Coordinates of C-alpha atoms in Angstrom, one line a residue:
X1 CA -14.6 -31.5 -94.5
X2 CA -13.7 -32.7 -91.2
X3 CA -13.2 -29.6 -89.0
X4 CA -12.2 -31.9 -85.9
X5 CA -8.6 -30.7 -85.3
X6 CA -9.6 -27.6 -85.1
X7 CA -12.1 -27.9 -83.2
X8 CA -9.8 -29.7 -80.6
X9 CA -7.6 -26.9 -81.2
X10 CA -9.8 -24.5 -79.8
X11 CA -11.5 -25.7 -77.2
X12 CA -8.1 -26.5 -75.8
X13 CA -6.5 -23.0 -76.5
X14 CA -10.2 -22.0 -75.1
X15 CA -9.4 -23.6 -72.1
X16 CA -5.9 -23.1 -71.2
X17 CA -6.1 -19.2 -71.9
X18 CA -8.9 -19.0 -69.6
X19 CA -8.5 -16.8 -66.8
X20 CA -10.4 -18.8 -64.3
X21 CA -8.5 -22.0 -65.3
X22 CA -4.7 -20.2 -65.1
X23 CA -5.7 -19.0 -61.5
X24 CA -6.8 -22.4 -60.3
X25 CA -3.9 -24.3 -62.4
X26 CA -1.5 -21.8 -60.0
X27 CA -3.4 -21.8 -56.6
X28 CA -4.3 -25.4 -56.6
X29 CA -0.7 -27.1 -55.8
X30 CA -0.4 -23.7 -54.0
X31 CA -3.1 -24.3 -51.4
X32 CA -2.4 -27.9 -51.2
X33 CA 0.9 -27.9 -50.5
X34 CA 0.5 -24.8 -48.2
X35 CA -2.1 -27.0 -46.4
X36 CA 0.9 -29.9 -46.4
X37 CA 3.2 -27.8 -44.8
X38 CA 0.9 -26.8 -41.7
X39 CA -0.4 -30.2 -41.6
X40 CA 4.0 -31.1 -40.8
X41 CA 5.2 -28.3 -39.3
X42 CA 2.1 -29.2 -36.9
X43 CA 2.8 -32.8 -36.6
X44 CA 6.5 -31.9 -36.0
X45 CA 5.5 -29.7 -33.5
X46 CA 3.6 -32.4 -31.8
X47 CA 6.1 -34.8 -32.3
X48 CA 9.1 -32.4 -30.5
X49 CA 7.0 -32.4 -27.4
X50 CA 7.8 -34.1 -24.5
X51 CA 5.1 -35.7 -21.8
X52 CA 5.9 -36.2 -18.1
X53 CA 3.8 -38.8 -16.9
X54 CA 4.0 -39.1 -13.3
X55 CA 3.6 -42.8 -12.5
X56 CA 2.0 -43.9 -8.9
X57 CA 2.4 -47.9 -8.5
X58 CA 1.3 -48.8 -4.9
X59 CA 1.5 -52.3 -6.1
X60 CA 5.4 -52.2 -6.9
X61 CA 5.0 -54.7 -9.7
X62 CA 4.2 -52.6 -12.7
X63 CA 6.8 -49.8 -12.5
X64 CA 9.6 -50.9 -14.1
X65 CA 8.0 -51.3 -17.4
X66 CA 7.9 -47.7 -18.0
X67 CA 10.9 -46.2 -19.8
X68 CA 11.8 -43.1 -21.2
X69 CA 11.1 -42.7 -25.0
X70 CA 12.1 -39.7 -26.8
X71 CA 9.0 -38.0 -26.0
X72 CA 7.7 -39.4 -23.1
X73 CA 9.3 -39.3 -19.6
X74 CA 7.9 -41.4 -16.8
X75 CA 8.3 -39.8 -13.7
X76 CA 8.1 -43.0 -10.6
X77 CA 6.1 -41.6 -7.6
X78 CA 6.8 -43.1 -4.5
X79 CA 5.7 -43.6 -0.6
X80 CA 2.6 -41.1 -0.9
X81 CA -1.2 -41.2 -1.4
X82 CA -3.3 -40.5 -4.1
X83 CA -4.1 -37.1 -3.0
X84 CA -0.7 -36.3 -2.6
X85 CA 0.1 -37.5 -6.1
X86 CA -2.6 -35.3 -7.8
X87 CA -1.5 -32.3 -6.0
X88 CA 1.9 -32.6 -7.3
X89 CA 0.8 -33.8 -10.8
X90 CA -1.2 -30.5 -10.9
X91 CA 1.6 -28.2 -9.5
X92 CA 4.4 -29.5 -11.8
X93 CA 1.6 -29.4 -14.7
X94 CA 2.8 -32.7 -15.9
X95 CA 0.8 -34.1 -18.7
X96 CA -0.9 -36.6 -16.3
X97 CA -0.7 -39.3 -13.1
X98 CA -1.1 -43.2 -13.7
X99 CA -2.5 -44.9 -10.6
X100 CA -1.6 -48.0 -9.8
X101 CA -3.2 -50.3 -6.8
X102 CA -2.2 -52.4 -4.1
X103 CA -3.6 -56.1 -4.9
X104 CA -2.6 -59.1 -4.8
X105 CA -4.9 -60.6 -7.0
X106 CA -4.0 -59.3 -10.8
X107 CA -7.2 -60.4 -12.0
X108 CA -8.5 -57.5 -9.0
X109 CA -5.4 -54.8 -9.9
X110 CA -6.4 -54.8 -13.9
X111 CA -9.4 -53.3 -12.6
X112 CA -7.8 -50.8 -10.6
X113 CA -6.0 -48.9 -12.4
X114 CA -6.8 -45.3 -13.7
X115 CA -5.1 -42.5 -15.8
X116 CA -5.5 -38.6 -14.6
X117 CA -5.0 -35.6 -16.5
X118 CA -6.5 -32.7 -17.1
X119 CA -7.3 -33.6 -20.6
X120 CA -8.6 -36.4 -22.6
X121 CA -4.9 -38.3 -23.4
X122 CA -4.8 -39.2 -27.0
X123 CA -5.6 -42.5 -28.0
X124 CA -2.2 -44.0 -28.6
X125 CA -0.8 -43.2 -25.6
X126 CA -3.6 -45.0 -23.4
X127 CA -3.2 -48.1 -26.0
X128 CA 0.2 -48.1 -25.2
X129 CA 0.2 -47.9 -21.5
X130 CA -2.3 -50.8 -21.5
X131 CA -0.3 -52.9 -23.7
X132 CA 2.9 -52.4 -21.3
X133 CA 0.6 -52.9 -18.1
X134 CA -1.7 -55.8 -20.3
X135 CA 1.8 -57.9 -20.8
X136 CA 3.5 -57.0 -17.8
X137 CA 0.8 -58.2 -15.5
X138 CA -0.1 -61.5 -18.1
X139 CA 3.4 -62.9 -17.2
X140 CA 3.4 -62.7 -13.4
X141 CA 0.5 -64.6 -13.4
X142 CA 2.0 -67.0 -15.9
X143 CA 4.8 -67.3 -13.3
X144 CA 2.4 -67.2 -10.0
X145 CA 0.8 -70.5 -12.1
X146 CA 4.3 -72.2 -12.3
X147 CA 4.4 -71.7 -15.9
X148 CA 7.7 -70.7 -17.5
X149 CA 7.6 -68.0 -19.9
X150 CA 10.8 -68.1 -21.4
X151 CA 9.7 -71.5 -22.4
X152 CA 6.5 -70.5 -23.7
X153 CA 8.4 -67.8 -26.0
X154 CA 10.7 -70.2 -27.1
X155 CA 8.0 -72.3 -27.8
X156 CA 6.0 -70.0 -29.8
X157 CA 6.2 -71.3 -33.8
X158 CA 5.3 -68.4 -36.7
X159 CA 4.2 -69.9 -40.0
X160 CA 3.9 -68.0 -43.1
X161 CA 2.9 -70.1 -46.1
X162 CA 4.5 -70.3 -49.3
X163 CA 2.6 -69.4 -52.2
X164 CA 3.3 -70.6 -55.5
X165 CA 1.6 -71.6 -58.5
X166 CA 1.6 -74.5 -60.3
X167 CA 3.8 -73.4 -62.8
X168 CA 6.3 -72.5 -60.3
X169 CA 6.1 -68.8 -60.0
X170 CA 6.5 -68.2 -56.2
X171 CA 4.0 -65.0 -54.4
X172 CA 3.6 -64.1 -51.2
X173 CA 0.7 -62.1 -49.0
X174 CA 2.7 -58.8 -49.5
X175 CA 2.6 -59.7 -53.2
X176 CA -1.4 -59.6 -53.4
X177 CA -0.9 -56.2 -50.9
X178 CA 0.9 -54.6 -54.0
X179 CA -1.1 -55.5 -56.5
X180 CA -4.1 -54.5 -54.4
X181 CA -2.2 -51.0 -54.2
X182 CA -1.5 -50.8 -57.2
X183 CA -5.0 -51.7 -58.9
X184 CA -6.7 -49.3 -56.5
X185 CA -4.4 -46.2 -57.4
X186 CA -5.2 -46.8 -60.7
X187 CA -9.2 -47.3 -60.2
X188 CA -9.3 -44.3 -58.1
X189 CA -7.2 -42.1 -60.4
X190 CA -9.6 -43.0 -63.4
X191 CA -12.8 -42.3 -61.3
X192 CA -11.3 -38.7 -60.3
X193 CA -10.6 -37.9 -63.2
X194 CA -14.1 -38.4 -64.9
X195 CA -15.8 -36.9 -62.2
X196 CA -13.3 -33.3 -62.2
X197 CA -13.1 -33.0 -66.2
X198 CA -16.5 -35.1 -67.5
X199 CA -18.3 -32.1 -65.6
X200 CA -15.3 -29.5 -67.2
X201 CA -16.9 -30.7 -70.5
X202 CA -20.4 -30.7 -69.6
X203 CA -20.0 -27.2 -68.4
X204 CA -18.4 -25.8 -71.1
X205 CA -21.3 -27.4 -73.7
X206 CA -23.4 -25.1 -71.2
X207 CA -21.7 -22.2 -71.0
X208 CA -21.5 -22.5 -75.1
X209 CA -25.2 -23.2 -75.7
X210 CA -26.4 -20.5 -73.4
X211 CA -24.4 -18.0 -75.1
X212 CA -26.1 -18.8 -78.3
X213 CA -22.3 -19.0 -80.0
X214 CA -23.2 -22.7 -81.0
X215 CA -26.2 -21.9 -83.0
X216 CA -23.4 -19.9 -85.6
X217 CA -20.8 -22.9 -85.0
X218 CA -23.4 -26.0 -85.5
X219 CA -24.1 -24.8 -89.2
X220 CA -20.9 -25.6 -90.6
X221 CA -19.8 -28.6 -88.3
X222 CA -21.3 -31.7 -87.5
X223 CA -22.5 -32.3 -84.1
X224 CA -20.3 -35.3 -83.9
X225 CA -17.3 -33.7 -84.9
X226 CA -18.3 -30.7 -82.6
X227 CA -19.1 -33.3 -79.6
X228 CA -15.5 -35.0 -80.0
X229 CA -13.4 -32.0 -80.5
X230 CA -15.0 -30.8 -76.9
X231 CA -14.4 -34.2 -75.3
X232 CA -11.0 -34.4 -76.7
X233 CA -9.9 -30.8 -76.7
X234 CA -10.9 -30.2 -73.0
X235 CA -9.5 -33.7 -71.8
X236 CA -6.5 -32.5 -73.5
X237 CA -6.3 -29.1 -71.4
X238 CA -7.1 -31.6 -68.1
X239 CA -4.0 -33.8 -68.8
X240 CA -2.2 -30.0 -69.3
X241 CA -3.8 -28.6 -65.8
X242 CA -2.9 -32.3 -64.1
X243 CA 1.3 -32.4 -65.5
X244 CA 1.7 -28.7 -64.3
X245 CA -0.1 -29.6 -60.9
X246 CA 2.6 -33.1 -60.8
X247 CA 5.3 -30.3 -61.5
X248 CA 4.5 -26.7 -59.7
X249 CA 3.9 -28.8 -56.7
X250 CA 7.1 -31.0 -57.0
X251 CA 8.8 -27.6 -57.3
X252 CA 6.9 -26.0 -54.4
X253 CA 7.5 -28.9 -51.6
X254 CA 11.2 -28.8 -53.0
X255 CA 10.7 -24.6 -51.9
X256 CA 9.4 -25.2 -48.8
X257 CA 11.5 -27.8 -47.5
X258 CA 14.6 -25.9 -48.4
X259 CA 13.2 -22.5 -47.1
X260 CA 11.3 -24.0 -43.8
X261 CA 13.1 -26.8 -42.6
X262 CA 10.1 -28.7 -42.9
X263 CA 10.1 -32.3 -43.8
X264 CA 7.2 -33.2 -45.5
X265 CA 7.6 -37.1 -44.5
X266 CA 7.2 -36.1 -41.0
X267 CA 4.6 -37.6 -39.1
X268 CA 3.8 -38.6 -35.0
X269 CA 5.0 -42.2 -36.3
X270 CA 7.7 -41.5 -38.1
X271 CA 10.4 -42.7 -34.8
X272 CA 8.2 -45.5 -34.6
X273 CA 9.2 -46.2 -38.5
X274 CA 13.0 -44.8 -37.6
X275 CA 13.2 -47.8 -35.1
X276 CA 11.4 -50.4 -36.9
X277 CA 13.9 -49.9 -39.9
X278 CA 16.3 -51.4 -37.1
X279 CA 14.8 -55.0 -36.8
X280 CA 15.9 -57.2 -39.1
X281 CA 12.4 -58.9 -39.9
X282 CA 10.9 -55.2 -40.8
X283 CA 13.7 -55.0 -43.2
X284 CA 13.0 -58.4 -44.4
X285 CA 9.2 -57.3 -45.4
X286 CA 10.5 -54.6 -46.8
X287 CA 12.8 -56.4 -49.5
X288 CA 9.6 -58.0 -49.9
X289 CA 7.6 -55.3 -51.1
X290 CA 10.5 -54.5 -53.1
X291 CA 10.4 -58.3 -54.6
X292 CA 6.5 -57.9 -54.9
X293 CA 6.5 -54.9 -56.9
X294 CA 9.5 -55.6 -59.2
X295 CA 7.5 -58.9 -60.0
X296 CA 4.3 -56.5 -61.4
X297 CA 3.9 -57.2 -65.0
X298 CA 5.0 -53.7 -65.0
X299 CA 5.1 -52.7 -69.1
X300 CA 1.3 -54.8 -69.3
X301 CA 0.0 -52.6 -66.6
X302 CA 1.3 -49.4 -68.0
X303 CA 0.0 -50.5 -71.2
X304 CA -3.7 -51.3 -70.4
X305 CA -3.6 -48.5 -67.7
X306 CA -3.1 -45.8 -71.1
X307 CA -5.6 -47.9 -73.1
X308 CA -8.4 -48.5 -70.5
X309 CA -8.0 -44.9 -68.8
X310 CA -8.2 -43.0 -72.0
X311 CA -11.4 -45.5 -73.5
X312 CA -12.8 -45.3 -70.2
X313 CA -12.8 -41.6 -69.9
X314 CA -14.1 -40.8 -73.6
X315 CA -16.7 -43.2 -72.9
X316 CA -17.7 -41.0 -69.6
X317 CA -16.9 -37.7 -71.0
X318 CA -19.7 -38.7 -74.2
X319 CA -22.2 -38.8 -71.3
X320 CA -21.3 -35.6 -69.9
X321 CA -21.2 -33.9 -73.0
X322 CA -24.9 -35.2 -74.0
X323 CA -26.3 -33.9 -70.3
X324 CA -24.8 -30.5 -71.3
X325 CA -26.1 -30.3 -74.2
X326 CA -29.8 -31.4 -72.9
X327 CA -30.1 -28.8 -70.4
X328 CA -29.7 -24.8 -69.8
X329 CA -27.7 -24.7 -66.5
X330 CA -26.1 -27.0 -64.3
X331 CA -28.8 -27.6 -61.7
X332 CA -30.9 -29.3 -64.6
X333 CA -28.3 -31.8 -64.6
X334 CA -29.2 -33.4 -61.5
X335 CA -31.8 -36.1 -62.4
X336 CA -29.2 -37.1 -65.1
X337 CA -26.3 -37.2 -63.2
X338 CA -27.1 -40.3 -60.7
X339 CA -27.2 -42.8 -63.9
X340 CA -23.7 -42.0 -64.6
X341 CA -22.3 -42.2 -61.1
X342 CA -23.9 -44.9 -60.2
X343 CA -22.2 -47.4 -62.1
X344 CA -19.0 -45.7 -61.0
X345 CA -19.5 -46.0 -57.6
X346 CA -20.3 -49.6 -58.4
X347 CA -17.2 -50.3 -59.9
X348 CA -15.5 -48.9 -57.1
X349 CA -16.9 -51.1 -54.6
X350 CA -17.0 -54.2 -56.5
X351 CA -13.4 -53.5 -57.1
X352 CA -12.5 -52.8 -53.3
X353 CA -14.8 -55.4 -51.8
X354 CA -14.7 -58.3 -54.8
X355 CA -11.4 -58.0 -56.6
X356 CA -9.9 -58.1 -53.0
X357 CA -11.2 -61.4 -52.2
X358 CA -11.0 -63.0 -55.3
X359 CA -9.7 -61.1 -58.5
X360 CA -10.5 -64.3 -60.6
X361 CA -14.0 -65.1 -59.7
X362 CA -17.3 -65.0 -61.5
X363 CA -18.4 -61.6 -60.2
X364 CA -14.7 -59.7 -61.1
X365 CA -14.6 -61.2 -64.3
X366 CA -18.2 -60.3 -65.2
X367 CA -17.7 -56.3 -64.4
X368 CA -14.6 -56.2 -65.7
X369 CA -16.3 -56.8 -69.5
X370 CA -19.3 -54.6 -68.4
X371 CA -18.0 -51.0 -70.5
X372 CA -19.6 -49.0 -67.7
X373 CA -17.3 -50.6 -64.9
X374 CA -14.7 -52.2 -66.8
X375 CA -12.2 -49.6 -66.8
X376 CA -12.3 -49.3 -63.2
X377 CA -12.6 -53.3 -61.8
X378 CA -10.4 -54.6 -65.5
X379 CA -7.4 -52.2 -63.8
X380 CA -8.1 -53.4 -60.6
X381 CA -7.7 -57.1 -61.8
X382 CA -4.7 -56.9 -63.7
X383 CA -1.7 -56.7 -61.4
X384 CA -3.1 -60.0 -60.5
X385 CA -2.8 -61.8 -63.9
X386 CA -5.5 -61.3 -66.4
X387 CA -5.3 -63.6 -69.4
X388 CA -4.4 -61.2 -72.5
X389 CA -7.3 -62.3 -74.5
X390 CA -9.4 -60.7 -71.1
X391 CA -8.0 -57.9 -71.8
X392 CA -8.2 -57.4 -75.1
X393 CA -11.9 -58.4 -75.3
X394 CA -12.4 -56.2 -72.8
X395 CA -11.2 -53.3 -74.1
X396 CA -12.6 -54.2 -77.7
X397 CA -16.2 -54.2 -76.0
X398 CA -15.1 -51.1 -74.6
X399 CA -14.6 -49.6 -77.2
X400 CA -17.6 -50.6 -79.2
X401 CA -19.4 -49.5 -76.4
X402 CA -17.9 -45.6 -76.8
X403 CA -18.4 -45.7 -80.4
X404 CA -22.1 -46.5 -79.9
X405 CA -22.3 -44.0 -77.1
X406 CA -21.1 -41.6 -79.3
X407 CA -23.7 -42.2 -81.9
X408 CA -27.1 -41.9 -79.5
X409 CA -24.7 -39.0 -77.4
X410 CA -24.6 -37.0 -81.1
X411 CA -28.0 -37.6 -81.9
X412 CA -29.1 -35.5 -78.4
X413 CA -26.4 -33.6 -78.7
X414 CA -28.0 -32.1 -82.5
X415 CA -31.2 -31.9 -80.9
X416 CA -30.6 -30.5 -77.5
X417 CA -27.8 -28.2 -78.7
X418 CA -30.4 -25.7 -80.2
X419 CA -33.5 -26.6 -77.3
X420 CA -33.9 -24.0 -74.9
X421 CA -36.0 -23.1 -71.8
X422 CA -37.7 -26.7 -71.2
X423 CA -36.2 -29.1 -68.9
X424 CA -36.2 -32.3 -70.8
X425 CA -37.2 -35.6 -69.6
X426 CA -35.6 -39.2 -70.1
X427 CA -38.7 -39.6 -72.4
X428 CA -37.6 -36.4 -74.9
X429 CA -34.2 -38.0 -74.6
X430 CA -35.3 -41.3 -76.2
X431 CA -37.7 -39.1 -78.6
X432 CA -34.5 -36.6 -79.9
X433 CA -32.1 -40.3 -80.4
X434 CA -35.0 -41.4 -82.7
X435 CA -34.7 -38.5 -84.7

């Protein structure tokens, strides 16, 4: 009689009615979009507040290339020493005092010039006070050379190359950004998910056999159907926890925004963004990415992203189940648990560092029919045009490769299920499969 339905049935009712998973279904989006909201109501605090930078330039070449912004305000010193300068810069507590010196040589004044505060200035504001200094001082001496810089600019020629292929479909470099994006969200998503709900599963086999409720359950199911209805009831419960995560937080942001004030999109750069939206070449690259995306082989990727997700995470969860099953508690786990992350993390980097360079090339297209890393460097190569037949012999050996995983995973399973109080080795493993 095949008992799996209700086994699945269980274990997800198991699940979902568990206290300890309820709580952490509701605090979860809780504490991360609590942690959101500091993270902006900090940033926007940050972002509101307005530096005074007094500005000394003894050299009286530099100064007019400081202009108010919308949170900084350059205040031009003038006729006074150093000394005098930092006295005032501490009495006024401006944020800080840019020194300029009096050279003739600019080669000698980019060398003279220093930045006083009483704290360490952040990053991007020293960057940016060097790039207004750095081109400021770079065409004076253009000019002091007789070279005309209004000539050089209009001289200055960008190419960007057109891409298409043979067959006349036209890409671009923001194209292969998109798919990039795209594959890696995909990867990523499929490598959290194993990791949070394959150890879910192995712990629950745990939990079970150390309770000694599977010795009264094993007797009238079979360890495969028993092994399944885990994997599948608890993956089940997983997708459950992950849509009411997608909507309690959707809901929550919505709260706080409303409540708060807060925007959640704010960030120190979003003015920078704001002002960039102005210029008609940023606007360009964005109708770009807008091109780029539309031109995804959007129902393909949903497709195979279902189909090598789901294969992909049985074929995990089998391995997780058969660890749980082979040990008493969760610290036993460790000597198995680097053979099954390993060839994650391989497919993670192979996918970052190989599907980047070339998504078609011999060492891609190997790993993407390897089951272990397939799921992860297959969806990575996709949004840049896998043959169909790639795919599908992919996810065939895929598959095939779960089915058999399956098999030896049941055969520790029924042995293993009923061992207790010996760690097992990898050589009691391969004993128990040739039972």
């Amino acid at each position: 009689m095949n008992h799996l339905p209700l086994i699945i049935k269980r274990e997800y009712l198991t699940k979902v009615k568990n206290k300890s998973f309820i709580i952490m279904t509701i605090l979860s989006p809780i504490i991360m979009i609590a942690l959101i909201s500091v993270v902006a109501y900090l940033s926007q605090l940050n972002n509101n507040k307005t530096r005074v930078i007094s500005v000394l330039d003894e050299s009286g070449i530099v100064k007019e290339v400081f202009k108010d912004t919308e949170n900084t305000t350059y205040h031009i010193l003038q006729n006074m020493s150093l000394s005098d300068a930092k006295a005032i810069v501490k009495e006024t507590s401006n944020y800080g005092l840019l020194h300029i010196g009096k050279f003739d040589d600019f080669d000698v004044l980019s060398k003279h010039i220093k930045f006083y505060s009483e704290e360490s200035p952040s990053l991007t504001l020293i960057s940016s006070l060097e790039s207004k200094i750095e081109k400021k001082l770079t065409n004076l001496k253009l000019q002091q050379k007789g070279v005309d810089v209004e000539m050089i600019k209009a001289s200055k020629i960008n190419v960007n190359l057109a891409q298409e292929s043979f067959e006349g479909e036209k890409t671009s470099k923001i194209d292969s950004v998109v798919k990039l994006i795209f594959g890696g969200i995909a990867g990523y998503l499929l490598f959290m998910f194993i990791i949070i709900y394959g150890n879910m599963i192995m712990r629950s086999v745990i939990e079970e056999k150390t309770s000694r409720i599977i010795e009264v359950i094993i007797s009238s199911v079979k360890p495969v159907q028993l092994m399944l209805g885990k994997i599948i009831g608890t993956s089940l419960a997983g997708i459950t926890q992950f849509v009411i995560w997608l909507i309690l937080g959707g809901v929550l942001m919505a709260i706080v925004s409303a409540i708060f004030g807060i925007d959640m999109a704010q960030s120190p750069q979003q003015d920078m963004m704001q002002r960039a939206m102005e210029n008609p070449e940023v606007n360009m690259q964005i109708q770009d990415i807008l091109t780029a995306f539309y031109n995804l082989p959007i129902l393909n990727l949903i497709i195979a992203f279902i189909l090598f997700f789901i294969s992909g995470y049985l074929l995990y969860s089998s391995f997780y189940a058969a660890i749980g099953a082979a040990v008493d508690n969760e610290t036993d786990t460790q000597q198995f648990m680097l053979p099954i992350l390993m060839p994650l993390i391989l497919a993670v980097y192979i996918g970052i560092f190989t599907v980047i360079e070339d998504p078609h090339g011999t060492v891609s297209t190997i790993f993407s029919f390897i089951p272990l890393t397939s799921p992860v460097v297959m969806l990575m190569r996709i949004p840049f045009g896998v043959p169909l037949w790639q795919q599908l012999l992919s996810l065939l050996i895929l598959i095939a490769t779960f089915m058999l995983t399956v098999w030896f995973a049941a055969k520790i399973y029924r042995v293993g299920i009923l061992m207790y109080g010996k760690k097992p080795s990898y050589k009691e493993l391969i004993k128990w499969i040739k039972y």
